[in-house]
Amino acid sequence: MKKKLSILFGTLLLACSLPLSGTTASEQRFSDVPDTKHFAEAVNDFAARAIIGGYPDGTFKPSNSITRGQAAAIIAKLLKLDTTNVKNPGFKDVRMANGYYKAIAALAQANIIGGYPDGSYGPNDPITREQMASILVKAFDLPRYDYQQMDNPFIDSKNPSHEKNILILYKLGITTGTTPNTYSPKNPITRGQAAKMMKATEEVNVPMVTVKAEDFGWERIAWVGSSEMNSGVFQAIHLRGKDTPNGYTGDRVQLIPMKEGKGAISFRSNSREGTERYKKYYVHIKEVDGELKLTLEETTDYFPAEAELSFDANDIQHISFTTMDGKKLSDDVKFTSCENGYGTCIQMDGPGQYIATVHLKNGDEERHGIEVKPTGTFYYKVETLKEQYVSTYDRGNFDIGKHTIRAENYEQLVTITRDPGTNFFTARLTGDKEGFIRIEFERGERSELYQETGIYISIRKLGSIMNIEIHRDGYTTDM
């Protein structure tokens, strides 16, 4: 019994709440931690703050490993977590009588630590260097940089569960590894290494702004749009929350300034009723006293949008522009070739419905309806529709047999004809409503991956502009 008690006493020493003396943090407190050790400052500071303690013989034993339970106790103290009002995390090997129970429960409740797949926590297991990295990133909510864009100097750190967190610590200067190209992720972290790493994490200065769902009065942040303007001036990292007994919580976005400039960001939340809510901000980044400072400015602004028309810009003489009810806006709208290389684009500066009449160099004219709708982001939703009252479709020489129109009262929308002895179909608008009509063939052509069933006619409307089109119908198949 005495042996068990002495072992328990020894494991608790690292998280001892009593400082060993009243000396300052910079003074040597342990006989085996001289000032020349790279971890001495961290060990002495933590001891002065009653975060850690040593052994009865006046040593710290910096080369000894620490357990997962001890690490939980230290981090709970560093974060000043409430370890009184905690809920049982349910780890099968962490009973309430365990000396680390409250710290483990507090960290689990804060979603900082988790257990093993078998439902245990392993409080007496030595904590590895990679496990410590992941715990510190979560505990101090360090910026979750895109690790795939970071160079990994450590040839032995490829575990997908921990690699990104090791690289975050490396990027922030918290760790340099055990050698320039190794991190020794599976090795138990020593007491000296742990103290130094925790101290460095505590002191790291990251000019980051964290936006939480509750800042907007939301439960969740469902989507973040951060590439809307000068995306290189900041990074936005969307972190998901979790379900708790009191509901879902924890959604947040880390905003990390990268350089001076002005950007933009949008946030969206989906309510339980399906309603979408948005917030949008300009992101201002300025250097203040040698440090990048990020501020947010809420706005209702929109960026100019483009309406794309399916013409080669070289074939256009000019474009006239009116409102949907015929009010003239311009006889010569500026147009350019779209940046994507397809079609002609017109800049749209505000919401509404419009008609663009394209005058071609060959003398033809073509009208297009344009609708510009506001959204919750910085971009309008733009829809265009070509005015077309007749559409034709020629199936060629394949023997499709008879055709059957699968729609009731379609005559109120369109007249459909098929030239005798051919597979040439014509559809003409007769109404002013939208609709969809399917026409089945008696025999459809079968290819390797597609079964033809017929054609379908779509009738669309944008303001007063009507459009009818015929398309092939069918479905993909297995080989």
CSV table of N, CA and C in Angstrom, one decimal, residues 104-238:
chain,number,residue,atom,x,y,z
A,104,ILE,N,-8.6,16.6,-16.6
A,104,ILE,CA,-9.0,15.8,-17.8
A,104,ILE,C,-10.4,16.2,-18.3
A,105,ALA,N,-11.3,16.2,-17.3
A,105,ALA,CA,-12.7,16.5,-17.6
A,105,ALA,C,-12.9,17.9,-18.2
A,106,ALA,N,-12.1,18.9,-17.6
A,106,ALA,CA,-12.2,20.2,-18.1
A,106,ALA,C,-11.7,20.4,-19.5
A,107,LEU,N,-10.6,19.7,-19.8
A,107,LEU,CA,-10.0,19.8,-21.1
A,107,LEU,C,-10.9,19.1,-22.1
A,108,ALA,N,-11.5,17.9,-21.7
A,108,ALA,CA,-12.4,17.2,-22.6
A,108,ALA,C,-13.6,18.1,-22.9
A,109,GLN,N,-14.1,18.7,-21.9
A,109,GLN,CA,-15.3,19.6,-22.0
A,109,GLN,C,-15.0,20.7,-23.0
A,110,ALA,N,-13.8,21.2,-23.0
A,110,ALA,CA,-13.4,22.3,-23.8
A,110,ALA,C,-13.0,21.8,-25.2
A,111,ASN,N,-13.2,20.5,-25.5
A,111,ASN,CA,-12.8,19.9,-26.8
A,111,ASN,C,-11.3,20.1,-27.1
A,112,ILE,N,-10.5,20.0,-26.1
A,112,ILE,CA,-9.1,20.1,-26.3
A,112,ILE,C,-8.4,18.8,-26.4
A,113,ILE,N,-8.9,17.8,-25.6
A,113,ILE,CA,-8.4,16.5,-25.6
A,113,ILE,C,-9.5,15.5,-25.9
A,114,GLY,N,-9.0,14.3,-26.4
A,114,GLY,CA,-9.9,13.2,-26.6
A,114,GLY,C,-9.3,11.9,-26.1
A,115,GLY,N,-10.0,10.8,-26.2
A,115,GLY,CA,-9.5,9.6,-25.7
A,115,GLY,C,-9.1,8.7,-26.9
A,116,TYR,N,-8.8,7.4,-26.5
A,116,TYR,CA,-8.5,6.4,-27.5
A,116,TYR,C,-9.8,5.8,-28.0
A,117,PRO,N,-9.7,5.1,-29.2
A,117,PRO,CA,-10.9,4.5,-29.8
A,117,PRO,C,-11.6,3.5,-28.9
A,118,ASP,N,-10.9,2.9,-27.9
A,118,ASP,CA,-11.5,2.0,-27.0
A,118,ASP,C,-12.3,2.6,-25.8
A,119,GLY,N,-12.3,4.0,-25.8
A,119,GLY,CA,-13.0,4.7,-24.8
A,119,GLY,C,-12.2,5.0,-23.6
A,120,SER,N,-10.9,4.7,-23.6
A,120,SER,CA,-10.0,5.1,-22.5
A,120,SER,C,-9.3,6.4,-22.8
A,121,TYR,N,-8.6,6.9,-21.8
A,121,TYR,CA,-7.8,8.1,-22.0
A,121,TYR,C,-6.3,7.9,-21.8
A,122,GLY,N,-6.0,6.9,-21.0
A,122,GLY,CA,-4.6,6.6,-20.8
A,122,GLY,C,-3.9,7.6,-19.9
A,123,PRO,N,-4.4,8.0,-18.8
A,123,PRO,CA,-3.8,9.1,-18.0
A,123,PRO,C,-2.4,8.8,-17.5
A,124,ASN,N,-2.0,7.5,-17.4
A,124,ASN,CA,-0.7,7.2,-17.0
A,124,ASN,C,0.3,6.9,-18.2
A,125,ASP,N,-0.2,7.0,-19.4
A,125,ASP,CA,0.6,6.8,-20.6
A,125,ASP,C,1.5,8.0,-20.7
A,126,PRO,N,2.8,7.8,-21.1
A,126,PRO,CA,3.6,8.9,-21.4
A,126,PRO,C,3.1,9.6,-22.7
A,127,ILE,N,3.0,10.9,-22.6
A,127,ILE,CA,2.5,11.7,-23.7
A,127,ILE,C,3.6,11.9,-24.8
A,128,THR,N,3.3,11.6,-26.0
A,128,THR,CA,4.3,11.7,-27.1
A,128,THR,C,4.4,13.2,-27.5
A,129,ARG,N,5.5,13.4,-28.3
A,129,ARG,CA,5.8,14.8,-28.8
A,129,ARG,C,4.7,15.2,-29.8
A,130,GLU,N,4.2,14.3,-30.6
A,130,GLU,CA,3.2,14.6,-31.5
A,130,GLU,C,1.8,14.9,-30.9
A,131,GLN,N,1.5,14.1,-29.8
A,131,GLN,CA,0.3,14.3,-29.1
A,131,GLN,C,0.3,15.7,-28.4
A,132,MET,N,1.5,16.0,-27.8
A,132,MET,CA,1.6,17.3,-27.2
A,132,MET,C,1.4,18.5,-28.2
A,133,ALA,N,1.9,18.3,-29.4
A,133,ALA,CA,1.7,19.3,-30.4
A,133,ALA,C,0.3,19.6,-30.7
A,134,SER,N,-0.5,18.5,-30.9
A,134,SER,CA,-1.9,18.6,-31.2
A,134,SER,C,-2.7,19.2,-30.0
A,135,ILE,N,-2.3,18.8,-28.8
A,135,ILE,CA,-3.0,19.4,-27.6
A,135,ILE,C,-2.8,20.9,-27.5
A,136,LEU,N,-1.5,21.3,-27.7
A,136,LEU,CA,-1.2,22.7,-27.6
A,136,LEU,C,-1.9,23.6,-28.6
A,137,VAL,N,-2.0,23.1,-29.9
A,137,VAL,CA,-2.7,23.8,-30.9
A,137,VAL,C,-4.1,24.0,-30.5
A,138,LYS,N,-4.8,23.0,-30.0
A,138,LYS,CA,-6.2,23.2,-29.6
A,138,LYS,C,-6.3,24.0,-28.4
A,139,ALA,N,-5.5,23.8,-27.4
A,139,ALA,CA,-5.6,24.4,-26.1
A,139,ALA,C,-5.4,25.9,-26.2
A,140,PHE,N,-4.5,26.4,-27.0
A,140,PHE,CA,-4.3,27.8,-27.2
A,140,PHE,C,-4.9,28.4,-28.5
A,141,ASP,N,-5.7,27.5,-29.1
A,141,ASP,CA,-6.4,27.9,-30.4
A,141,ASP,C,-5.5,28.6,-31.3
A,142,LEU,N,-4.3,28.0,-31.6
A,142,LEU,CA,-3.4,28.6,-32.5
A,142,LEU,C,-3.9,28.6,-33.9
A,143,PRO,N,-3.4,29.5,-34.8
A,143,PRO,CA,-3.9,29.6,-36.1
A,143,PRO,C,-3.7,28.3,-36.9
A,144,ARG,N,-4.8,27.8,-37.5
A,144,ARG,CA,-4.7,26.5,-38.3
A,144,ARG,C,-4.2,26.8,-39.7
A,145,TYR,N,-3.0,27.2,-39.9
A,145,TYR,CA,-2.4,27.5,-41.2
A,145,TYR,C,-2.7,26.3,-42.1
A,146,ASP,N,-2.8,26.5,-43.4
A,146,ASP,CA,-2.9,25.4,-44.3
A,146,ASP,C,-1.5,24.7,-44.4
A,147,TYR,N,-1.4,23.6,-43.7
A,147,TYR,CA,-0.1,22.9,-43.6
A,147,TYR,C,0.3,22.3,-45.0
A,148,GLN,N,-0.6,22.1,-45.9
A,148,GLN,CA,-0.3,21.6,-47.2
A,148,GLN,C,0.5,22.6,-48.0
A,149,GLN,N,0.5,23.9,-47.6
A,149,GLN,CA,1.3,24.9,-48.3
A,149,GLN,C,2.5,25.2,-47.5
A,150,MET,N,2.8,24.5,-46.5
A,150,MET,CA,4.0,24.7,-45.7
A,150,MET,C,5.0,23.6,-46.0
A,151,ASP,N,6.3,24.0,-46.0
A,151,ASP,CA,7.4,23.0,-46.2
A,151,ASP,C,7.5,22.3,-44.9
A,152,ASN,N,7.6,20.9,-45.0
A,152,ASN,CA,7.8,20.1,-43.8
A,152,ASN,C,9.3,19.7,-43.7
A,153,PRO,N,10.0,20.2,-42.8
A,153,PRO,CA,11.4,19.9,-42.7
A,153,PRO,C,11.7,18.5,-42.0
A,154,PHE,N,10.6,18.0,-41.4
A,154,PHE,CA,10.8,16.8,-40.6
A,154,PHE,C,10.4,15.5,-41.4
A,155,ILE,N,11.5,14.7,-41.6
A,155,ILE,CA,11.3,13.5,-42.5
A,155,ILE,C,10.5,12.5,-41.7
A,156,ASP,N,10.4,12.6,-40.4
A,156,ASP,CA,9.8,11.5,-39.6
A,156,ASP,C,8.4,11.9,-39.1
A,157,SER,N,7.8,13.0,-39.7
A,157,SER,CA,6.5,13.5,-39.2
A,157,SER,C,5.6,13.5,-40.4
A,158,LYS,N,4.9,12.4,-40.6
A,158,LYS,CA,3.9,12.2,-41.7
A,158,LYS,C,2.6,11.7,-41.2
A,159,ASN,N,2.4,11.6,-39.9
A,159,ASN,CA,1.1,11.2,-39.4
A,159,ASN,C,0.0,12.2,-39.7
A,160,PRO,N,-1.0,11.9,-40.5
A,160,PRO,CA,-2.0,12.9,-40.8
A,160,PRO,C,-2.8,13.5,-39.7
A,161,SER,N,-2.8,12.7,-38.5
A,161,SER,CA,-3.5,13.2,-37.4
A,161,SER,C,-2.7,14.3,-36.6
A,162,HIS,N,-1.4,14.3,-36.8
A,162,HIS,CA,-0.6,15.3,-36.0
A,162,HIS,C,0.3,16.1,-36.8
A,163,GLU,N,0.6,15.8,-38.1
A,163,GLU,CA,1.6,16.5,-38.9
A,163,GLU,C,1.2,18.0,-39.0
A,164,LYS,N,0.0,18.3,-39.2
A,164,LYS,CA,-0.4,19.7,-39.4
A,164,LYS,C,-0.1,20.5,-38.1
A,165,ASN,N,-0.4,19.9,-37.0
A,165,ASN,CA,-0.1,20.6,-35.7
A,165,ASN,C,1.3,20.8,-35.4
A,166,ILE,N,2.1,19.8,-35.8
A,166,ILE,CA,3.6,19.9,-35.6
A,166,ILE,C,4.1,21.1,-36.4
A,167,LEU,N,3.6,21.2,-37.7
A,167,LEU,CA,4.1,22.2,-38.6
A,167,LEU,C,3.6,23.6,-38.1
A,168,ILE,N,2.4,23.6,-37.5
A,168,ILE,CA,1.9,24.9,-36.9
A,168,ILE,C,2.9,25.4,-35.9
A,169,LEU,N,3.3,24.5,-35.0
A,169,LEU,CA,4.3,24.9,-33.9
A,169,LEU,C,5.6,25.3,-34.5
A,170,TYR,N,6.0,24.6,-35.6
A,170,TYR,CA,7.2,24.9,-36.2
A,170,TYR,C,7.2,26.3,-36.9
A,171,LYS,N,6.1,26.6,-37.6
A,171,LYS,CA,5.9,27.9,-38.3
A,171,LYS,C,5.9,29.0,-37.3
A,172,LEU,N,5.4,28.8,-36.1
A,172,LEU,CA,5.3,29.9,-35.1
A,172,LEU,C,6.5,29.9,-34.2
A,173,GLY,N,7.5,29.1,-34.5
A,173,GLY,CA,8.8,29.1,-33.8
A,173,GLY,C,8.7,28.5,-32.4
A,174,ILE,N,7.7,27.7,-32.1
A,174,ILE,CA,7.5,27.1,-30.8
A,174,ILE,C,8.4,25.9,-30.7
A,175,THR,N,8.7,25.2,-31.8
A,175,THR,CA,9.6,24.1,-31.8
A,175,THR,C,10.5,24.1,-33.0
A,176,THR,N,11.7,23.6,-32.9
A,176,THR,CA,12.6,23.4,-34.0
A,176,THR,C,12.9,21.9,-34.3
A,177,GLY,N,12.2,21.1,-33.5
A,177,GLY,CA,12.5,19.6,-33.6
A,177,GLY,C,13.6,19.2,-32.8
A,178,THR,N,13.9,17.9,-32.8
A,178,THR,CA,15.0,17.3,-32.1
A,178,THR,C,16.3,17.4,-32.8
A,179,THR,N,16.2,17.5,-34.2
A,179,THR,CA,17.3,17.9,-35.0
A,179,THR,C,16.7,18.7,-36.1
A,180,PRO,N,17.5,19.3,-37.0
A,180,PRO,CA,17.0,20.2,-38.0
A,180,PRO,C,16.0,19.5,-39.0
A,181,ASN,N,16.1,18.1,-39.1
A,181,ASN,CA,15.1,17.4,-40.0
A,181,ASN,C,14.4,16.3,-39.3
A,182,THR,N,14.4,16.3,-38.0
A,182,THR,CA,13.5,15.3,-37.3
A,182,THR,C,12.8,15.9,-36.1
A,183,TYR,N,11.6,15.4,-35.9
A,183,TYR,CA,10.8,15.9,-34.7
A,183,TYR,C,10.7,14.8,-33.7
A,184,SER,N,10.9,13.6,-34.0
A,184,SER,CA,10.8,12.4,-33.1
A,184,SER,C,9.4,12.4,-32.5
A,185,PRO,N,8.4,12.3,-33.4
A,185,PRO,CA,7.0,12.4,-33.0
A,185,PRO,C,6.5,11.4,-32.0
A,186,LYS,N,7.0,10.1,-32.1
A,186,LYS,CA,6.6,9.0,-31.3
A,186,LYS,C,7.3,9.0,-29.9
A,187,ASN,N,8.3,9.8,-29.8
A,187,ASN,CA,9.1,9.7,-28.5
A,187,ASN,C,8.3,10.4,-27.4
A,188,PRO,N,8.3,9.9,-26.2
A,188,PRO,CA,7.7,10.6,-25.1
A,188,PRO,C,8.4,11.9,-24.9
A,189,ILE,N,7.6,12.9,-24.7
A,189,ILE,CA,8.2,14.2,-24.4
A,189,ILE,C,8.7,14.3,-23.0
A,190,THR,N,9.8,14.9,-22.8
A,190,THR,CA,10.4,15.0,-21.5
A,190,THR,C,9.8,16.2,-20.7
A,191,ARG,N,10.1,16.2,-19.4
A,191,ARG,CA,9.5,17.2,-18.6
A,191,ARG,C,10.2,18.6,-19.0
A,192,GLY,N,11.4,18.6,-19.3
A,192,GLY,CA,12.1,19.8,-19.7
A,192,GLY,C,11.5,20.3,-21.1
A,193,GLN,N,11.4,19.4,-22.1
A,193,GLN,CA,10.9,19.7,-23.4
A,193,GLN,C,9.4,20.3,-23.2
A,194,ALA,N,8.7,19.6,-22.4
A,194,ALA,CA,7.3,20.0,-22.3
A,194,ALA,C,7.2,21.4,-21.7
A,195,ALA,N,7.9,21.7,-20.7
A,195,ALA,CA,7.9,23.0,-20.1
A,195,ALA,C,8.3,24.1,-21.1
A,196,LYS,N,9.3,23.8,-21.8
A,196,LYS,CA,9.8,24.8,-22.8
A,196,LYS,C,8.7,25.0,-23.9
A,197,MET,N,8.2,23.9,-24.4
A,197,MET,CA,7.2,24.0,-25.5
A,197,MET,C,5.9,24.7,-25.0
A,198,MET,N,5.5,24.4,-23.8
A,198,MET,CA,4.3,25.1,-23.3
A,198,MET,C,4.5,26.5,-23.0
A,199,LYS,N,5.7,26.9,-22.5
A,199,LYS,CA,6.0,28.3,-22.3
A,199,LYS,C,6.0,29.1,-23.6
A,200,ALA,N,6.7,28.5,-24.6
A,200,ALA,CA,6.8,29.1,-25.9
A,200,ALA,C,5.4,29.3,-26.5
A,201,THR,N,4.5,28.3,-26.3
A,201,THR,CA,3.2,28.4,-26.9
A,201,THR,C,2.4,29.5,-26.1
A,202,GLU,N,2.5,29.6,-24.8
A,202,GLU,CA,1.8,30.6,-24.0
A,202,GLU,C,2.2,32.0,-24.5
A,203,GLU,N,3.5,32.2,-24.9
A,203,GLU,CA,4.0,33.5,-25.1
A,203,GLU,C,4.0,33.9,-26.6
A,204,VAL,N,3.6,32.9,-27.5
A,204,VAL,CA,3.6,33.2,-28.9
A,204,VAL,C,2.6,34.4,-29.2
A,205,ASN,N,3.0,35.3,-30.1
A,205,ASN,CA,2.2,36.4,-30.4
A,205,ASN,C,1.8,36.3,-31.8
A,206,VAL,N,0.5,36.0,-32.0
A,206,VAL,CA,-0.1,35.9,-33.4
A,206,VAL,C,-1.1,37.0,-33.5
A,207,PRO,N,-0.9,37.9,-34.4
A,207,PRO,CA,-1.9,39.0,-34.6
A,207,PRO,C,-3.2,38.4,-35.3
A,208,MET,N,-3.9,37.6,-34.6
A,208,MET,CA,-5.1,36.9,-35.2
A,208,MET,C,-6.4,37.4,-34.6
A,209,VAL,N,-7.4,37.5,-35.5
A,209,VAL,CA,-8.7,37.8,-35.0
A,209,VAL,C,-9.6,36.6,-35.2
A,210,THR,N,-10.3,36.2,-34.1
A,210,THR,CA,-11.2,35.1,-34.2
A,210,THR,C,-12.7,35.6,-34.2
A,211,VAL,N,-13.4,35.2,-35.2
A,211,VAL,CA,-14.9,35.6,-35.3
A,211,VAL,C,-15.7,34.3,-34.9
A,212,LYS,N,-16.5,34.4,-33.9
A,212,LYS,CA,-17.3,33.3,-33.5
A,212,LYS,C,-18.8,33.4,-33.9
A,213,ALA,N,-19.4,32.3,-34.1
A,213,ALA,CA,-20.8,32.3,-34.5
A,213,ALA,C,-21.7,33.1,-33.6
A,214,GLU,N,-21.4,33.1,-32.3
A,214,GLU,CA,-22.2,33.8,-31.3
A,214,GLU,C,-22.0,35.3,-31.4
A,215,ASP,N,-20.9,35.8,-32.1
A,215,ASP,CA,-20.7,37.2,-32.3
A,215,ASP,C,-21.8,37.8,-33.2
A,216,PHE,N,-22.4,36.9,-34.0
A,216,PHE,CA,-23.5,37.3,-34.9
A,216,PHE,C,-24.8,37.0,-34.3
A,217,GLY,N,-24.8,36.3,-33.2
A,217,GLY,CA,-26.1,35.8,-32.7
A,217,GLY,C,-26.5,34.5,-33.4
A,218,TRP,N,-25.6,33.8,-34.0
A,218,TRP,CA,-25.9,32.6,-34.7
A,218,TRP,C,-25.5,31.4,-33.9
A,219,GLU,N,-26.0,30.2,-34.3
A,219,GLU,CA,-25.6,29.0,-33.8
A,219,GLU,C,-24.4,28.4,-34.5
A,220,ARG,N,-24.4,28.6,-35.9
A,220,ARG,CA,-23.4,28.0,-36.7
A,220,ARG,C,-22.9,29.0,-37.8
A,221,ILE,N,-21.7,28.8,-38.2
A,221,ILE,CA,-21.2,29.5,-39.4
A,221,ILE,C,-21.1,28.4,-40.5
A,222,ALA,N,-22.0,28.4,-41.4
A,222,ALA,CA,-22.1,27.3,-42.4
A,222,ALA,C,-21.1,27.5,-43.6
A,223,TRP,N,-20.8,28.7,-43.9
A,223,TRP,CA,-19.9,29.0,-45.1
A,223,TRP,C,-19.2,30.3,-44.9
A,224,VAL,N,-18.0,30.3,-45.4
A,224,VAL,CA,-17.1,31.5,-45.4
A,224,VAL,C,-16.6,31.8,-46.8
A,225,GLY,N,-16.8,33.0,-47.3
A,225,GLY,CA,-16.2,33.4,-48.6
A,225,GLY,C,-15.1,34.4,-48.3
A,226,SER,N,-13.9,34.0,-48.5
A,226,SER,CA,-12.7,34.8,-48.2
A,226,SER,C,-11.9,35.2,-49.4
A,227,SER,N,-12.3,34.7,-50.6
A,227,SER,CA,-11.5,35.0,-51.8
A,227,SER,C,-12.1,36.1,-52.7
A,228,GLU,N,-12.9,37.0,-52.1
A,228,GLU,CA,-13.7,37.9,-52.8
A,228,GLU,C,-13.0,39.1,-53.2
A,229,MET,N,-11.8,39.4,-52.6
A,229,MET,CA,-11.1,40.6,-52.9
A,229,MET,C,-9.7,40.5,-52.3
A,230,ASN,N,-8.6,40.6,-53.1
A,230,ASN,CA,-7.3,40.6,-52.6
A,230,ASN,C,-7.1,39.5,-51.6
A,231,SER,N,-7.3,38.2,-52.0
A,231,SER,CA,-7.3,37.1,-51.0
A,231,SER,C,-6.0,36.9,-50.4
A,232,GLY,N,-4.9,37.4,-51.0
A,232,GLY,CA,-3.6,37.2,-50.4
A,232,GLY,C,-3.3,38.0,-49.2
A,233,VAL,N,-4.1,39.0,-48.8
A,233,VAL,CA,-3.8,39.8,-47.7
A,233,VAL,C,-4.1,39.2,-46.3
A,234,PHE,N,-4.9,38.2,-46.3
A,234,PHE,CA,-5.2,37.5,-45.1
A,234,PHE,C,-5.6,36.1,-45.4
A,235,GLN,N,-5.6,35.2,-44.3
A,235,GLN,CA,-6.1,33.9,-44.4
A,235,GLN,C,-7.3,33.7,-43.5
A,236,ALA,N,-8.3,33.0,-44.0
A,236,ALA,CA,-9.5,32.7,-43.2
A,236,ALA,C,-9.6,31.2,-43.0
A,237,ILE,N,-9.6,30.8,-41.7
A,237,ILE,CA,-9.6,29.3,-41.4
A,237,ILE,C,-10.9,29.1,-40.7
A,238,HIS,N,-11.8,28.3,-41.3
A,238,HIS,CA,-13.1,28.0,-40.8
A,238,HIS,C,-13.0,26.7,-39.9
